Amino acid sequence: MTSSADTAAATGAAGRTALVFPGMSALKYADVARFMLTNPIARRLREEADDALGYCLADHYRDAEEDYAESAQAAFLLNCTALAQWAVGAFGFTPVACAGPSFGAKAAACFSGALGFADTIRLTVELARCEQDYFRTEHTDVVTQSFVRTPEEGLRELLAGMDARGQWYEVSCHVDRDFFMVSLREPGLDAFTAGIRALGGLPLYAMRPPMHCAAFAPLRERAAAVLDGFTFADPALPVVRDQDGAAVTTAAGVREMLLDGFVRPVRWPDAVRGLRDLAVTRVCVAGPDTLWGRVPCTVEAFDVLAASPRAALRPRRYAPWAPPAPVTALAPVSAAASVKG
C-alpha cells in the first residue's frame, strides 16, 4: 500500500484532491449542534438557509421527530457544505472534482456551482416533501435492506432464486465488493435476510422509505416537476456521477444526475473509478460520515481526509474559502498518477 508521503511525492504537493459528500445517515441534532451553531461558516449558511426557508432551520431540526425529516435533510446538506468550505481553507487544497453518493449528490451539485446554496436548501426541502407525499400511498410495503460481508456470486444466486419464485426486488446500492442494499417487499424480508446469513453475510438495517429503484419512475416524474422551478448552471468542477462514474460538466447533466438518483442504483465502485480517471489521489469526505470514506474500495484507492464536525471544532488556522473557478475542460489523466493498492 502506498503511503501518503509516497503519493504526495509522485503527484506533487498533496496530490489531486476531490471532495466527496457522504450519503445521509440518521443523525441527531445533539451530534452536530455545536458545529452548526458555533462554526463561522455554518453560522453564515444558517442565516442563508433561514432566509430561504422562512423559518429557523436549527430550531426545526432540534424538534424533528423523524430521522429524515425535511429539516434533518436540510441540516445535513448545510453541515456538509460548511465542512467542505472549511476543509478547503483548513487543509489548503484546491479540489479538482467532487462526488456525492445518494443524498450527497445534492451537496456535490451545490459545491460545484451548479446550484446556489439557498436554492439547494429549498430544493432539498421540496424534494423531501415530494418523496414523503409519494411514499405515503405508493410502495408502502417496500423496504431497502443493507448488508455486508456477502460474496457477490452468492448474492447473485440468492437473487436468481427470487427471480425463479417471481419475487420482486431491485439492487439499490452497490457500496463495495461485499456491501449492497436491496429493495424488496417487506413480507419477504425475513427469508431474504436468512439467505444473507446463510452466505456468511451480515444484514444491517432496513430503510423506509426505500430508494434508488426503477420502479419509482413516477416519483422521478414528480421530482422533475420540482426541479423545473430551479435554474442550474454548468458546474465549475466536474461532478462524478454516483450511478456510473461519468464526469458531469453541464447544467443539464447535473439535473439529470439528481433525477436519476430516484430510479438508478448507486454504484460507488464505479464512482471511485471515475475519480481515478480524473487522476484523483486523495478524497476529502466532507460531512458526518460512517460509511463512504471508510469502505475498502475508497481507502484502497485514495488517501482519505475526513472533514467531520469534530475535526472542524479543533483549533486551526485556515484561509477563507472561495468558490471554484469555472472549469473549461476535464483535467487529463496523468500517467504518473499513483493510486493506493
Short mmCIF file of C-alpha atoms in Angstrom, two decimals:
data_model
loop_
_atom_site.label_atom_id
_atom_site.label_comp_id
_atom_site.label_asym_id
_atom_site.label_seq_id
_atom_site.Cartn_x
_atom_site.Cartn_y
_atom_site.Cartn_z
CA MET A 1 0.00 0.00 0.00
CA THR A 2 1.34 3.41 -0.97
CA SER A 3 1.84 5.87 1.89
CA SER A 4 0.58 9.45 1.94
CA ALA A 5 4.16 10.69 1.60
CA ASP A 6 4.78 8.43 -1.41
CA THR A 7 1.57 9.62 -3.09
CA ALA A 8 2.49 13.25 -2.49
CA ALA A 9 5.96 12.69 -3.91
CA ALA A 10 4.55 11.05 -7.02
CA THR A 11 1.88 13.65 -7.74
CA GLY A 12 3.28 16.83 -6.26
CA ALA A 13 2.35 18.64 -3.03
CA ALA A 14 -0.70 16.87 -1.61
CA GLY A 15 -1.75 15.25 -4.89
CA ARG A 16 -5.05 15.83 -6.68
CA THR A 17 -7.92 16.06 -4.22
CA ALA A 18 -11.64 15.57 -4.80
CA LEU A 19 -14.42 16.39 -2.38
CA VAL A 20 -16.80 13.56 -1.53
CA PHE A 21 -20.13 14.37 0.12
CA PRO A 22 -21.49 11.36 2.03
CA GLY A 23 -24.93 9.89 1.71
CA MET A 24 -27.19 10.89 4.54
CA SER A 25 -27.35 8.79 7.69
CA ALA A 26 -29.62 9.20 10.69
CA LEU A 27 -28.02 11.93 12.79
CA LYS A 28 -29.30 13.54 15.95
CA TYR A 29 -29.27 17.28 16.48
CA ALA A 30 -27.00 16.91 19.52
CA ASP A 31 -24.32 15.24 17.37
CA VAL A 32 -23.77 18.33 15.21
CA ALA A 33 -25.34 21.19 17.20
CA ARG A 34 -22.05 22.62 18.47
CA PHE A 35 -20.54 22.76 14.98
CA MET A 36 -23.72 24.03 13.38
CA LEU A 37 -24.20 26.79 15.93
CA THR A 38 -20.62 27.95 16.51
CA ASN A 39 -18.62 27.43 13.31
CA PRO A 40 -18.46 30.78 11.45
CA ILE A 41 -19.09 29.19 8.06
CA ALA A 42 -22.01 27.14 9.35
CA ARG A 43 -23.49 30.23 11.04
CA ARG A 44 -23.37 32.18 7.78
CA LEU A 45 -25.00 29.33 5.89
CA ARG A 46 -27.67 29.00 8.59
CA GLU A 47 -28.63 32.61 8.01
CA GLU A 48 -28.94 31.92 4.27
CA ALA A 49 -30.95 28.78 4.94
CA ASP A 50 -33.32 30.57 7.34
CA ASP A 51 -33.94 33.29 4.76
CA ALA A 52 -34.54 30.73 2.02
CA LEU A 53 -36.92 28.58 4.09
CA GLY A 54 -38.70 31.27 6.05
CA TYR A 55 -38.11 29.52 9.37
CA CYS A 56 -35.28 28.78 11.78
CA LEU A 57 -33.69 25.60 10.46
CA ALA A 58 -31.79 24.82 13.67
CA ASP A 59 -34.97 25.00 15.76
CA HIS A 60 -36.92 22.79 13.37
CA TYR A 61 -34.07 20.28 13.22
CA ARG A 62 -33.81 20.19 17.01
CA ASP A 63 -37.53 19.45 17.32
CA ALA A 64 -37.75 16.96 14.42
CA GLU A 65 -39.26 13.61 15.39
CA GLU A 66 -38.14 11.69 12.29
CA ASP A 67 -34.52 10.92 11.31
CA TYR A 68 -35.10 12.01 7.71
CA ALA A 69 -37.48 14.90 8.26
CA GLU A 70 -37.14 17.78 5.81
CA SER A 71 -35.29 19.86 8.41
CA ALA A 72 -32.88 16.99 9.12
CA GLN A 73 -32.13 16.69 5.41
CA ALA A 74 -31.61 20.44 5.03
CA ALA A 75 -29.35 20.49 8.10
CA PHE A 76 -27.29 17.58 6.77
CA LEU A 77 -26.81 19.45 3.49
CA LEU A 78 -25.84 22.62 5.35
CA ASN A 79 -23.29 20.85 7.53
CA CYS A 80 -21.70 19.05 4.58
CA THR A 81 -21.44 22.30 2.62
CA ALA A 82 -19.96 24.16 5.58
CA LEU A 83 -17.45 21.38 6.23
CA ALA A 84 -16.37 21.36 2.59
CA GLN A 85 -15.73 25.10 2.62
CA TRP A 86 -13.92 24.80 5.95
CA ALA A 87 -11.77 21.89 4.73
CA VAL A 88 -10.55 23.69 1.62
CA GLY A 89 -9.22 26.51 3.76
CA ALA A 90 -8.10 24.46 6.77
CA PHE A 91 -6.24 21.79 4.83
CA GLY A 92 -5.09 24.04 2.00
CA PHE A 93 -6.11 22.20 -1.15
CA THR A 94 -7.87 23.11 -4.37
CA PRO A 95 -10.41 20.43 -5.31
CA VAL A 96 -10.31 19.13 -8.87
CA ALA A 97 -13.68 17.32 -8.78
CA CYS A 98 -16.47 16.31 -6.45
CA ALA A 99 -18.81 13.40 -5.96
CA GLY A 100 -21.73 12.57 -3.72
CA PRO A 101 -23.29 9.13 -3.36
CA SER A 102 -27.07 9.12 -2.88
CA PHE A 103 -28.13 12.21 -0.86
CA GLY A 104 -24.60 13.58 -1.24
CA ALA A 105 -25.30 14.36 -4.90
CA LYS A 106 -27.25 17.44 -3.79
CA ALA A 107 -24.26 18.79 -1.85
CA ALA A 108 -21.96 17.99 -4.77
CA ALA A 109 -24.24 19.89 -7.14
CA CYS A 110 -24.16 22.85 -4.77
CA PHE A 111 -20.41 22.89 -4.14
CA SER A 112 -19.67 22.52 -7.85
CA GLY A 113 -21.53 25.76 -8.52
CA ALA A 114 -24.35 24.14 -10.49
CA LEU A 115 -26.89 25.46 -7.97
CA GLY A 116 -26.60 28.18 -5.35
CA PHE A 117 -26.73 27.26 -1.67
CA ALA A 118 -30.09 28.90 -0.92
CA ASP A 119 -31.64 27.20 -3.95
CA THR A 120 -30.15 23.84 -2.95
CA ILE A 121 -31.62 24.15 0.54
CA ARG A 122 -35.04 24.93 -0.93
CA LEU A 123 -34.70 22.10 -3.44
CA THR A 124 -33.77 19.66 -0.67
CA VAL A 125 -36.86 20.55 1.34
CA GLU A 126 -39.19 20.47 -1.66
CA LEU A 127 -37.87 17.07 -2.75
CA ALA A 128 -38.25 15.76 0.81
CA ARG A 129 -41.89 16.80 0.74
CA CYS A 130 -42.33 15.28 -2.71
CA GLU A 131 -40.93 11.91 -1.55
CA GLN A 132 -42.97 11.92 1.62
CA ASP A 133 -46.16 12.56 -0.33
CA TYR A 134 -45.31 9.84 -2.88
CA PHE A 135 -44.46 7.09 -0.41
CA ARG A 136 -47.50 7.88 1.70
CA THR A 137 -49.55 5.89 -0.81
CA GLU A 138 -47.07 4.17 -3.16
CA HIS A 139 -44.81 1.16 -2.47
CA THR A 140 -45.87 1.15 1.16
CA ASP A 141 -44.71 -2.45 1.57
CA VAL A 142 -41.19 -1.92 0.16
CA VAL A 143 -38.03 -1.51 2.24
CA THR A 144 -34.35 -1.24 1.34
CA GLN A 145 -32.19 -3.72 3.24
CA SER A 146 -28.45 -3.15 3.61
CA PHE A 147 -25.95 -5.93 4.30
CA VAL A 148 -22.21 -6.57 4.32
CA ARG A 149 -19.74 -9.48 4.09
CA THR A 150 -21.79 -11.04 1.31
CA PRO A 151 -19.93 -12.53 -1.68
CA GLU A 152 -21.30 -11.09 -4.92
CA GLU A 153 -21.53 -14.52 -6.56
CA GLY A 154 -23.60 -15.84 -3.65
CA LEU A 155 -25.84 -12.79 -3.78
CA ARG A 156 -26.47 -13.37 -7.49
CA GLU A 157 -27.58 -16.94 -6.70
CA LEU A 158 -29.88 -15.72 -3.93
CA LEU A 159 -31.46 -13.15 -6.22
CA ALA A 160 -31.80 -15.70 -9.02
CA GLY A 161 -33.85 -17.82 -6.63
CA MET A 162 -36.12 -14.84 -6.00
CA ASP A 163 -36.48 -14.39 -9.77
CA ALA A 164 -37.48 -18.02 -10.10
CA ARG A 165 -40.16 -17.58 -7.45
CA GLY A 166 -41.46 -14.41 -9.05
CA GLN A 167 -40.43 -12.21 -6.12
CA TRP A 168 -39.79 -8.57 -6.98
CA TYR A 169 -36.54 -6.90 -5.90
CA GLU A 170 -34.03 -4.35 -7.11
CA VAL A 171 -30.40 -3.82 -6.17
CA SER A 172 -30.48 -0.22 -4.92
CA CYS A 173 -26.88 0.30 -3.93
CA HIS A 174 -23.50 -1.34 -4.54
CA VAL A 175 -21.29 0.18 -1.85
CA ASP A 176 -18.31 -2.15 -2.02
CA ARG A 177 -17.28 -5.59 -3.20
CA ASP A 178 -19.36 -7.29 -0.48
CA PHE A 179 -21.63 -4.45 0.65
CA PHE A 180 -25.02 -3.98 -1.01
CA MET A 181 -28.53 -2.65 -0.49
CA VAL A 182 -31.52 -4.45 -1.99
CA SER A 183 -35.10 -3.20 -2.13
CA LEU A 184 -37.84 -5.79 -1.76
CA ARG A 185 -41.33 -6.25 -0.38
CA GLU A 186 -41.37 -6.47 3.39
CA PRO A 187 -43.25 -9.81 3.61
CA GLY A 188 -40.19 -11.47 2.04
CA LEU A 189 -37.65 -9.67 4.20
CA ASP A 190 -37.14 -12.38 6.84
CA ALA A 191 -36.46 -15.06 4.22
CA PHE A 192 -34.09 -12.72 2.39
CA THR A 193 -32.05 -11.84 5.47
CA ALA A 194 -31.93 -15.52 6.40
CA GLY A 195 -30.46 -16.19 2.96
CA ILE A 196 -27.89 -13.46 3.50
CA ARG A 197 -26.85 -15.01 6.81
CA ALA A 198 -26.56 -18.42 5.17
CA LEU A 199 -24.00 -16.88 2.81
CA GLY A 200 -22.00 -15.61 5.78
CA GLY A 201 -23.32 -12.08 5.32
CA LEU A 202 -24.47 -9.64 7.97
CA PRO A 203 -27.82 -7.85 7.50
CA LEU A 204 -27.64 -4.31 8.86
CA TYR A 205 -30.86 -2.29 8.71
CA ALA A 206 -33.98 -1.87 6.61
CA MET A 207 -34.76 1.64 5.40
CA ARG A 208 -38.17 3.12 4.87
CA PRO A 209 -38.96 4.79 2.59
CA PRO A 210 -36.93 2.76 0.09
CA MET A 211 -34.66 4.32 -2.52
CA HIS A 212 -32.96 4.04 -5.90
CA CYS A 213 -35.35 1.77 -7.81
CA ALA A 214 -36.51 1.78 -11.44
CA ALA A 215 -39.99 1.09 -10.07
CA PHE A 216 -40.03 4.63 -8.73
CA ALA A 217 -40.29 6.21 -12.20
CA PRO A 218 -43.48 8.11 -11.23
CA LEU A 219 -41.56 9.68 -8.35
CA ARG A 220 -38.84 10.75 -10.79
CA GLU A 221 -41.53 12.48 -12.87
CA ARG A 222 -42.83 14.33 -9.80
CA ALA A 223 -39.28 15.32 -8.86
CA ALA A 224 -38.68 16.60 -12.40
CA ALA A 225 -41.60 19.00 -11.92
CA VAL A 226 -39.93 20.24 -8.72
CA LEU A 227 -36.59 20.75 -10.48
CA ASP A 228 -38.34 22.73 -13.21
CA GLY A 229 -38.62 25.53 -10.65
CA PHE A 230 -34.83 25.88 -10.37
CA THR A 231 -32.17 27.14 -12.75
CA PHE A 232 -28.99 25.09 -12.98
CA ALA A 233 -25.62 26.35 -14.23
CA ASP A 234 -22.70 24.47 -15.71
CA PRO A 235 -20.64 23.24 -12.75
CA ALA A 236 -17.27 24.87 -12.12
CA LEU A 237 -15.92 21.46 -11.08
CA PRO A 238 -16.68 18.14 -12.75
CA VAL A 239 -19.18 16.13 -10.72
CA VAL A 240 -18.65 12.37 -10.80
CA ARG A 241 -21.98 10.56 -11.02
CA ASP A 242 -22.63 8.04 -8.30
CA GLN A 243 -24.58 5.84 -10.73
CA ASP A 244 -21.85 5.10 -13.28
CA GLY A 245 -18.75 7.19 -12.57
CA ALA A 246 -19.21 9.53 -15.54
CA ALA A 247 -17.93 13.09 -15.14
CA VAL A 248 -20.75 15.64 -15.43
CA THR A 249 -19.78 19.08 -16.73
CA THR A 250 -23.08 20.64 -17.84
CA ALA A 251 -26.15 22.05 -16.12
CA ALA A 252 -28.37 19.55 -17.91
CA GLY A 253 -26.09 16.73 -16.79
CA VAL A 254 -26.32 17.76 -13.13
CA ARG A 255 -30.10 17.96 -13.33
CA GLU A 256 -30.26 14.52 -14.94
CA MET A 257 -27.92 13.08 -12.28
CA LEU A 258 -30.20 14.27 -9.48
CA LEU A 259 -33.29 12.83 -11.16
CA ASP A 260 -31.58 9.52 -11.96
CA GLY A 261 -30.88 9.15 -8.26
CA PHE A 262 -34.54 8.21 -7.78
CA VAL A 263 -34.51 5.33 -10.27
CA ARG A 264 -30.90 4.16 -10.76
CA PRO A 265 -28.78 2.32 -8.19
CA VAL A 266 -25.75 3.88 -6.54
CA ARG A 267 -22.60 2.13 -7.77
CA TRP A 268 -19.86 3.53 -5.59
CA PRO A 269 -17.03 1.38 -7.04
CA ASP A 270 -17.85 2.92 -10.44
CA ALA A 271 -17.69 6.41 -8.91
CA VAL A 272 -14.29 5.55 -7.41
CA ARG A 273 -13.09 4.52 -10.88
CA GLY A 274 -14.47 7.76 -12.27
CA LEU A 275 -12.47 9.78 -9.75
CA ARG A 276 -9.34 7.78 -10.55
CA ASP A 277 -9.90 8.53 -14.26
CA LEU A 278 -9.51 12.20 -13.28
CA ALA A 279 -6.16 11.33 -11.65
CA VAL A 280 -7.54 11.95 -8.16
CA THR A 281 -5.19 10.60 -5.49
CA ARG A 282 -6.90 11.93 -2.36
CA VAL A 283 -10.51 12.46 -1.32
CA CYS A 284 -11.77 14.75 1.39
CA VAL A 285 -15.03 13.41 2.80
CA ALA A 286 -16.95 16.50 3.88
CA GLY A 287 -19.68 15.74 6.37
CA PRO A 288 -20.74 13.35 9.11
CA ASP A 289 -19.68 10.02 7.62
CA THR A 290 -19.60 6.45 8.91
CA LEU A 291 -19.50 4.70 5.55
CA TRP A 292 -18.28 6.16 2.26
CA GLY A 293 -14.86 7.30 3.44
CA ARG A 294 -14.23 4.03 5.29
CA VAL A 295 -15.12 1.20 2.92
CA PRO A 296 -12.19 -0.67 1.34
CA CYS A 297 -12.80 0.47 -2.24
CA THR A 298 -12.32 4.07 -1.05
CA VAL A 299 -9.38 3.65 1.32
CA GLU A 300 -7.53 1.33 -1.06
CA ALA A 301 -7.82 3.80 -3.94
CA PHE A 302 -7.15 7.11 -2.19
CA ASP A 303 -5.67 8.83 0.78
CA VAL A 304 -8.76 9.83 2.76
CA LEU A 305 -9.07 13.11 4.62
CA ALA A 306 -12.03 13.35 6.99
CA ALA A 307 -13.68 16.77 7.33
CA SER A 308 -16.06 15.96 10.17
CA PRO A 309 -17.80 18.26 12.66
CA ARG A 310 -15.40 17.07 15.35
CA ALA A 311 -12.36 17.87 13.20
CA ALA A 312 -13.68 21.34 12.42
CA LEU A 313 -14.11 22.14 16.10
CA ARG A 314 -10.41 21.67 16.80
CA PRO A 315 -8.45 24.97 16.83
CA ARG A 316 -6.83 25.50 13.44
CA ARG A 317 -5.76 28.45 11.32
CA TYR A 318 -7.17 28.45 7.84
CA ALA A 319 -7.59 30.66 4.79
CA PRO A 320 -11.04 31.87 3.72
CA TRP A 321 -12.84 29.64 1.21
CA ALA A 322 -13.53 30.95 -2.28
CA PRO A 323 -15.87 29.38 -4.85
CA PRO A 324 -14.13 27.28 -7.51
CA ALA A 325 -13.32 28.98 -10.80
CA PRO A 326 -15.25 27.66 -13.81
CA VAL A 327 -13.66 24.63 -15.41
CA THR A 328 -13.09 24.80 -19.15
CA ALA A 329 -12.13 21.18 -19.72
CA LEU A 330 -11.67 18.00 -17.79
CA ALA A 331 -8.18 17.59 -16.37
CA PRO A 332 -6.25 14.94 -18.30
CA VAL A 333 -5.28 11.72 -16.59
CA SER A 334 -1.62 11.81 -15.68
CA ALA A 335 0.37 8.69 -16.47
CA ALA A 336 2.43 9.38 -13.37
CA ALA A 337 -0.56 9.47 -11.04
CA SER A 338 -0.27 6.76 -8.42
CA VAL A 339 -3.09 5.05 -6.58
CA LYS A 340 -3.03 3.06 -3.41
CA GLY A 341 -3.26 -0.66 -3.72
#
